[in-house]
Amino acid sequence: MNRQSLMIGKRLFSKVRVVRKPSTLANELGSLYEHNQPIFEPPTPEKKMSALDYAFSLKSPVSTWTKEQLREIYNTPLMELVHRAQIYHRNFHNPSEVQICNLVNIKSGGCTEDCKYCSQSVNNDTNLKAEKLMTVDEVVEQAKIAKSNGATRVCLGAAYRTVSTRKRALERITTMVKEVNKLGLESCVTLGMIEEEHARKLKDAGLTAYNHNIDTSREHYPNIITTRTYDDRLKTIDNVQKAGISACTGGILGLGETVEDHIGFLYTLCTMKQHPESLPINRLVPIKGTPIADELARDNSKKLKFESMLRTIATARMVMPTSIIRLAAGRYTMKETEQFLCFMAGCNAIFSGKKMLTTMCNGFDEDKELLAKWGMKPMQSFAGKRPSSVVETCHI
């Protein structure tokens, strides 16, 4: 040890001996060094966990989300949001599996609701003729075709305001459900509003899920529909769940809504006591003769941007991790790369076949080729096997 080092050591020892307060010790030790920086840095307050990190940390669904949390997640840089959604998706689902669903329009047209987007409403000038309810045999034939092409869920759609006032129709549809189940397929119906007692009849027939979409946010809803309230829709979902049937509920993007409406739409769904088992995301297909198509034609700025759709899907995956997110109507208008990104963001089901009610749909052969190209495979039927969502109360 040289003379200079020895002298510094003596000075250091001397100062340590006489200093009683840590802060003074830090200052004295710091004075020995050229830059005079404190050795002990003051403690910093803990950083608040981000909403995205909080969502990512959860092991099961929660229903205590706030709009502020959803807004923060939604506005995460897009690459990070999709990346995290894909990783989180893998905690709850097999990333290589996609459920193929088929929608059968068992009763088309003649609906008395005034939904501004729908071709089946009598209030819209779409020249769609009302048709009678299909026979059971016709439905079974359609279901067999769907199964032979890899579908594991068949949804039966009827253009009714409510099925609860249609006793004979409900009896026939109940038989349809039983026959679809015999094929080893999951059964889903979308029949408008329904009372709990009638939902129980469908439950007794073996119905897997009941579809009833909320369409959009509570705030934007009155701009789209006036003949049925938002709470009417929520009541139907509640009736279905009370009857022991899985709820299939989602909405339509592209109805002239804002980003804030996407957040409000997700808020309604993710704060339900029981999250939807199935969450269909539809991309609006503007149909000539509907008011919404006319509005979008006049104002091009209201058309849906794909980025907004992708953010909505990824956010839905982060806050409703066990739900099956279904890429539904409008998929045929999307590029292959856009579809791929939707699956990266957390979608894991598609509708396949000739039509989605009255709009075009990607065909079975096309989808088989697409999934094979991506290294994905059809999901097996999980009728009666998927556990219901577990809801915890958690706070940041």
PDB file of C-alpha atoms in Angstrom, residues 202-390:
ATOM      1  CA  LEU A 202     -83.743 -25.094 -23.906  1.00  0.00           C
ATOM      2  CA  LYS A 203     -81.373 -26.014 -21.097  1.00  0.00           C
ATOM      3  CA  ASP A 204     -83.321 -29.229 -20.497  1.00  0.00           C
ATOM      4  CA  ALA A 205     -82.976 -30.002 -24.207  1.00  0.00           C
ATOM      5  CA  GLY A 206     -79.197 -29.805 -23.835  1.00  0.00           C
ATOM      6  CA  LEU A 207     -78.490 -26.334 -25.236  1.00  0.00           C
ATOM      7  CA  THR A 208     -74.833 -25.351 -24.881  1.00  0.00           C
ATOM      8  CA  ALA A 209     -75.068 -21.586 -25.376  1.00  0.00           C
ATOM      9  CA  TYR A 210     -77.514 -18.765 -26.034  1.00  0.00           C
ATOM     10  CA  ASN A 211     -76.345 -15.843 -28.157  1.00  0.00           C
ATOM     11  CA  HIS A 212     -77.618 -12.357 -27.404  1.00  0.00           C
ATOM     12  CA  ASN A 213     -75.245  -9.530 -28.284  1.00  0.00           C
ATOM     13  CA  ILE A 214     -75.073  -6.164 -26.534  1.00  0.00           C
ATOM     14  CA  ASP A 215     -73.892  -4.722 -29.880  1.00  0.00           C
ATOM     15  CA  THR A 216     -71.989  -1.665 -28.597  1.00  0.00           C
ATOM     16  CA  SER A 217     -71.482   0.581 -25.568  1.00  0.00           C
ATOM     17  CA  ARG A 218     -74.399   1.697 -23.429  1.00  0.00           C
ATOM     18  CA  GLU A 219     -73.762   5.282 -24.531  1.00  0.00           C
ATOM     19  CA  HIS A 220     -73.796   4.584 -28.277  1.00  0.00           C
ATOM     20  CA  TYR A 221     -76.600   2.027 -28.179  1.00  0.00           C
ATOM     21  CA  PRO A 222     -79.542   4.503 -28.527  1.00  0.00           C
ATOM     22  CA  ASN A 223     -78.015   5.687 -31.803  1.00  0.00           C
ATOM     23  CA  ILE A 224     -78.382   2.176 -33.227  1.00  0.00           C
ATOM     24  CA  ILE A 225     -81.575   0.674 -31.754  1.00  0.00           C
ATOM     25  CA  THR A 226     -84.693   2.154 -30.154  1.00  0.00           C
ATOM     26  CA  THR A 227     -87.118  -0.792 -29.977  1.00  0.00           C
ATOM     27  CA  ARG A 228     -85.151  -2.696 -27.353  1.00  0.00           C
ATOM     28  CA  THR A 229     -83.205  -1.151 -24.491  1.00  0.00           C
ATOM     29  CA  TYR A 230     -79.685  -1.956 -23.418  1.00  0.00           C
ATOM     30  CA  ASP A 231     -81.062  -3.264 -20.132  1.00  0.00           C
ATOM     31  CA  ASP A 232     -83.455  -5.532 -22.046  1.00  0.00           C
ATOM     32  CA  ARG A 233     -80.399  -7.167 -23.574  1.00  0.00           C
ATOM     33  CA  LEU A 234     -78.648  -7.509 -20.232  1.00  0.00           C
ATOM     34  CA  LYS A 235     -81.811  -9.001 -18.728  1.00  0.00           C
ATOM     35  CA  THR A 236     -81.899 -11.684 -21.428  1.00  0.00           C
ATOM     36  CA  ILE A 237     -78.258 -12.564 -20.738  1.00  0.00           C
ATOM     37  CA  ASP A 238     -79.054 -12.778 -17.031  1.00  0.00           C
ATOM     38  CA  ASN A 239     -82.064 -15.034 -17.702  1.00  0.00           C
ATOM     39  CA  VAL A 240     -79.905 -17.342 -19.799  1.00  0.00           C
ATOM     40  CA  GLN A 241     -77.197 -17.621 -17.160  1.00  0.00           C
ATOM     41  CA  LYS A 242     -79.742 -18.196 -14.386  1.00  0.00           C
ATOM     42  CA  ALA A 243     -81.104 -21.084 -16.442  1.00  0.00           C
ATOM     43  CA  GLY A 244     -77.629 -22.630 -16.454  1.00  0.00           C
ATOM     44  CA  ILE A 245     -76.839 -21.923 -20.111  1.00  0.00           C
ATOM     45  CA  SER A 246     -73.549 -20.420 -21.249  1.00  0.00           C
ATOM     46  CA  ALA A 247     -73.898 -16.857 -22.488  1.00  0.00           C
ATOM     47  CA  CYS A 248     -72.574 -15.997 -25.926  1.00  0.00           C
ATOM     48  CA  THR A 249     -72.509 -12.226 -26.114  1.00  0.00           C
ATOM     49  CA  GLY A 250     -70.414  -9.706 -27.973  1.00  0.00           C
ATOM     50  CA  GLY A 251     -71.013  -6.958 -30.469  1.00  0.00           C
ATOM     51  CA  ILE A 252     -70.431  -5.227 -33.770  1.00  0.00           C
ATOM     52  CA  LEU A 253     -67.524  -2.922 -34.506  1.00  0.00           C
ATOM     53  CA  GLY A 254     -67.955  -0.276 -37.180  1.00  0.00           C
ATOM     54  CA  LEU A 255     -71.325   1.196 -36.192  1.00  0.00           C
ATOM     55  CA  GLY A 256     -69.962   4.722 -36.278  1.00  0.00           C
ATOM     56  CA  GLU A 257     -68.778   4.417 -32.693  1.00  0.00           C
ATOM     57  CA  THR A 258     -65.702   5.959 -31.082  1.00  0.00           C
ATOM     58  CA  VAL A 259     -62.739   4.404 -29.295  1.00  0.00           C
ATOM     59  CA  GLU A 260     -64.445   5.313 -26.031  1.00  0.00           C
ATOM     60  CA  ASP A 261     -67.406   3.180 -27.139  1.00  0.00           C
ATOM     61  CA  HIS A 262     -65.077   0.212 -27.662  1.00  0.00           C
ATOM     62  CA  ILE A 263     -63.930   0.672 -24.076  1.00  0.00           C
ATOM     63  CA  GLY A 264     -67.524   0.998 -22.854  1.00  0.00           C
ATOM     64  CA  PHE A 265     -68.533  -2.121 -24.795  1.00  0.00           C
ATOM     65  CA  LEU A 266     -65.759  -4.153 -23.153  1.00  0.00           C
ATOM     66  CA  TYR A 267     -66.549  -2.639 -19.752  1.00  0.00           C
ATOM     67  CA  THR A 268     -70.105  -3.978 -19.867  1.00  0.00           C
ATOM     68  CA  LEU A 269     -68.869  -7.480 -20.679  1.00  0.00           C
ATOM     69  CA  CYS A 270     -65.904  -7.753 -18.322  1.00  0.00           C
ATOM     70  CA  THR A 271     -67.808  -6.442 -15.292  1.00  0.00           C
ATOM     71  CA  MET A 272     -70.488  -9.112 -15.580  1.00  0.00           C
ATOM     72  CA  LYS A 273     -70.494 -11.397 -12.545  1.00  0.00           C
ATOM     73  CA  GLN A 274     -69.925 -14.275 -14.936  1.00  0.00           C
ATOM     74  CA  HIS A 275     -67.943 -13.467 -18.056  1.00  0.00           C
ATOM     75  CA  PRO A 276     -69.403 -14.647 -21.378  1.00  0.00           C
ATOM     76  CA  GLU A 277     -68.239 -18.149 -22.277  1.00  0.00           C
ATOM     77  CA  SER A 278     -68.267 -16.977 -25.871  1.00  0.00           C
ATOM     78  CA  LEU A 279     -67.525 -13.469 -27.153  1.00  0.00           C
ATOM     79  CA  PRO A 280     -68.266 -12.879 -30.858  1.00  0.00           C
ATOM     80  CA  ILE A 281     -66.609  -9.875 -32.496  1.00  0.00           C
ATOM     81  CA  ASN A 282     -68.381  -8.820 -35.688  1.00  0.00           C
ATOM     82  CA  ARG A 283     -66.968  -6.402 -38.240  1.00  0.00           C
ATOM     83  CA  LEU A 284     -69.861  -4.479 -39.757  1.00  0.00           C
ATOM     84  CA  VAL A 285     -70.795  -5.383 -43.300  1.00  0.00           C
ATOM     85  CA  PRO A 286     -72.765  -2.348 -44.540  1.00  0.00           C
ATOM     86  CA  ILE A 287     -75.905  -3.605 -46.279  1.00  0.00           C
ATOM     87  CA  LYS A 288     -77.631  -1.457 -48.868  1.00  0.00           C
ATOM     88  CA  GLY A 289     -80.945  -0.184 -47.577  1.00  0.00           C
ATOM     89  CA  THR A 290     -79.917  -0.047 -43.919  1.00  0.00           C
ATOM     90  CA  PRO A 291     -79.568   3.369 -42.224  1.00  0.00           C
ATOM     91  CA  ILE A 292     -76.048   2.652 -40.984  1.00  0.00           C
ATOM     92  CA  ALA A 293     -74.849   1.889 -44.514  1.00  0.00           C
ATOM     93  CA  ASP A 294     -76.239   5.223 -45.698  1.00  0.00           C
ATOM     94  CA  GLU A 295     -74.560   7.081 -42.821  1.00  0.00           C
ATOM     95  CA  LEU A 296     -71.169   5.512 -43.480  1.00  0.00           C
ATOM     96  CA  ALA A 297     -71.467   6.312 -47.176  1.00  0.00           C
ATOM     97  CA  ARG A 298     -71.956   9.981 -46.299  1.00  0.00           C
ATOM     98  CA  ASP A 299     -69.165  10.121 -43.709  1.00  0.00           C
ATOM     99  CA  ASN A 300     -66.156   7.969 -44.540  1.00  0.00           C
ATOM    100  CA  SER A 301     -64.381   9.023 -41.309  1.00  0.00           C
ATOM    101  CA  LYS A 302     -66.745   6.837 -39.275  1.00  0.00           C
ATOM    102  CA  LYS A 303     -65.577   3.615 -40.913  1.00  0.00           C
ATOM    103  CA  LEU A 304     -63.810   1.161 -38.618  1.00  0.00           C
ATOM    104  CA  LYS A 305     -60.025   1.152 -38.654  1.00  0.00           C
ATOM    105  CA  PHE A 306     -58.429  -2.267 -38.355  1.00  0.00           C
ATOM    106  CA  GLU A 307     -56.123  -1.051 -35.585  1.00  0.00           C
ATOM    107  CA  SER A 308     -59.174  -0.266 -33.434  1.00  0.00           C
ATOM    108  CA  MET A 309     -60.549  -3.750 -34.026  1.00  0.00           C
ATOM    109  CA  LEU A 310     -57.218  -5.331 -33.127  1.00  0.00           C
ATOM    110  CA  ARG A 311     -56.928  -3.269 -29.940  1.00  0.00           C
ATOM    111  CA  THR A 312     -60.465  -4.247 -28.933  1.00  0.00           C
ATOM    112  CA  ILE A 313     -59.706  -7.949 -29.389  1.00  0.00           C
ATOM    113  CA  ALA A 314     -56.397  -7.792 -27.510  1.00  0.00           C
ATOM    114  CA  THR A 315     -57.958  -5.842 -24.637  1.00  0.00           C
ATOM    115  CA  ALA A 316     -60.828  -8.326 -24.476  1.00  0.00           C
ATOM    116  CA  ARG A 317     -58.322 -11.161 -24.185  1.00  0.00           C
ATOM    117  CA  MET A 318     -56.478  -9.426 -21.340  1.00  0.00           C
ATOM    118  CA  VAL A 319     -59.607  -8.799 -19.247  1.00  0.00           C
ATOM    119  CA  MET A 320     -61.655 -11.900 -20.167  1.00  0.00           C
ATOM    120  CA  PRO A 321     -58.969 -14.590 -20.388  1.00  0.00           C
ATOM    121  CA  THR A 322     -61.161 -17.702 -20.348  1.00  0.00           C
ATOM    122  CA  SER A 323     -63.723 -16.549 -22.917  1.00  0.00           C
ATOM    123  CA  ILE A 324     -63.662 -17.946 -26.439  1.00  0.00           C
ATOM    124  CA  ILE A 325     -63.284 -14.896 -28.702  1.00  0.00           C
ATOM    125  CA  ARG A 326     -65.051 -15.550 -32.000  1.00  0.00           C
ATOM    126  CA  LEU A 327     -64.136 -13.739 -35.194  1.00  0.00           C
ATOM    127  CA  ALA A 328     -67.627 -13.568 -36.647  1.00  0.00           C
ATOM    128  CA  ALA A 329     -69.400 -11.601 -39.397  1.00  0.00           C
ATOM    129  CA  GLY A 330     -67.285  -9.520 -41.739  1.00  0.00           C
ATOM    130  CA  ARG A 331     -64.248 -11.780 -41.634  1.00  0.00           C
ATOM    131  CA  TYR A 332     -64.505 -12.382 -45.376  1.00  0.00           C
ATOM    132  CA  THR A 333     -63.725  -8.670 -45.905  1.00  0.00           C
ATOM    133  CA  MET A 334     -60.424  -8.995 -44.028  1.00  0.00           C
ATOM    134  CA  LYS A 335     -57.010  -9.679 -45.498  1.00  0.00           C
ATOM    135  CA  GLU A 336     -55.252 -12.878 -44.494  1.00  0.00           C
ATOM    136  CA  THR A 337     -52.675 -10.892 -42.535  1.00  0.00           C
ATOM    137  CA  GLU A 338     -55.441  -9.094 -40.635  1.00  0.00           C
ATOM    138  CA  GLN A 339     -57.056 -12.387 -39.690  1.00  0.00           C
ATOM    139  CA  PHE A 340     -53.679 -13.690 -38.558  1.00  0.00           C
ATOM    140  CA  LEU A 341     -53.162 -10.645 -36.325  1.00  0.00           C
ATOM    141  CA  CYS A 342     -56.595 -11.172 -34.769  1.00  0.00           C
ATOM    142  CA  PHE A 343     -55.541 -14.670 -33.745  1.00  0.00           C
ATOM    143  CA  MET A 344     -52.273 -13.307 -32.404  1.00  0.00           C
ATOM    144  CA  ALA A 345     -54.343 -10.892 -30.297  1.00  0.00           C
ATOM    145  CA  GLY A 346     -56.435 -13.683 -28.764  1.00  0.00           C
ATOM    146  CA  CYS A 347     -59.205 -14.817 -31.133  1.00  0.00           C
ATOM    147  CA  ASN A 348     -59.661 -18.578 -31.114  1.00  0.00           C
ATOM    148  CA  ALA A 349     -62.878 -19.289 -33.005  1.00  0.00           C
ATOM    149  CA  ILE A 350     -64.306 -18.537 -36.445  1.00  0.00           C
ATOM    150  CA  PHE A 351     -67.580 -18.924 -38.284  1.00  0.00           C
ATOM    151  CA  SER A 352     -67.264 -20.899 -41.472  1.00  0.00           C
ATOM    152  CA  GLY A 353     -69.671 -21.912 -44.226  1.00  0.00           C
ATOM    153  CA  LYS A 354     -71.705 -20.323 -46.983  1.00  0.00           C
ATOM    154  CA  LYS A 355     -73.283 -17.445 -45.059  1.00  0.00           C
ATOM    155  CA  MET A 356     -73.465 -15.551 -41.786  1.00  0.00           C
ATOM    156  CA  LEU A 357     -77.243 -15.055 -41.706  1.00  0.00           C
ATOM    157  CA  THR A 358     -77.607 -12.791 -44.776  1.00  0.00           C
ATOM    158  CA  THR A 359     -73.961 -11.830 -45.390  1.00  0.00           C
ATOM    159  CA  MET A 360     -71.129 -13.710 -47.053  1.00  0.00           C
ATOM    160  CA  CYS A 361     -68.868 -16.017 -45.040  1.00  0.00           C
ATOM    161  CA  ASN A 362     -65.507 -17.677 -45.602  1.00  0.00           C
ATOM    162  CA  GLY A 363     -66.089 -21.198 -46.915  1.00  0.00           C
ATOM    163  CA  PHE A 364     -65.119 -24.447 -45.206  1.00  0.00           C
ATOM    164  CA  ASP A 365     -62.459 -25.347 -47.780  1.00  0.00           C
ATOM    165  CA  GLU A 366     -60.928 -21.884 -47.646  1.00  0.00           C
ATOM    166  CA  ASP A 367     -60.668 -22.025 -43.858  1.00  0.00           C
ATOM    167  CA  LYS A 368     -59.211 -25.531 -43.835  1.00  0.00           C
ATOM    168  CA  GLU A 369     -56.453 -24.349 -46.149  1.00  0.00           C
ATOM    169  CA  LEU A 370     -55.878 -21.218 -44.093  1.00  0.00           C
ATOM    170  CA  LEU A 371     -55.570 -23.029 -40.755  1.00  0.00           C
ATOM    171  CA  ALA A 372     -53.286 -25.674 -42.244  1.00  0.00           C
ATOM    172  CA  LYS A 373     -51.063 -22.928 -43.614  1.00  0.00           C
ATOM    173  CA  TRP A 374     -50.775 -21.392 -40.149  1.00  0.00           C
ATOM    174  CA  GLY A 375     -50.143 -24.733 -38.452  1.00  0.00           C
ATOM    175  CA  MET A 376     -53.460 -24.627 -36.603  1.00  0.00           C
ATOM    176  CA  LYS A 377     -56.156 -27.249 -36.179  1.00  0.00           C
ATOM    177  CA  PRO A 378     -59.892 -27.327 -35.379  1.00  0.00           C
ATOM    178  CA  MET A 379     -60.791 -27.353 -31.699  1.00  0.00           C
ATOM    179  CA  GLN A 380     -62.652 -30.394 -30.463  1.00  0.00           C
ATOM    180  CA  SER A 381     -66.151 -30.067 -29.055  1.00  0.00           C
ATOM    181  CA  PHE A 382     -66.123 -29.124 -25.387  1.00  0.00           C
ATOM    182  CA  ALA A 383     -69.870 -29.438 -24.797  1.00  0.00           C
ATOM    183  CA  GLY A 384     -70.387 -29.908 -21.073  1.00  0.00           C
ATOM    184  CA  LYS A 385     -66.652 -29.998 -20.385  1.00  0.00           C
ATOM    185  CA  ARG A 386     -65.512 -26.373 -20.175  1.00  0.00           C
ATOM    186  CA  PRO A 387     -65.503 -25.087 -16.587  1.00  0.00           C
ATOM    187  CA  SER A 388     -67.461 -21.922 -15.925  1.00  0.00           C
ATOM    188  CA  SER A 389     -65.531 -18.721 -15.396  1.00  0.00           C
ATOM    189  CA  VAL A 390     -64.268 -18.187 -11.876  1.00  0.00           C
TER     190      VAL A 390
END
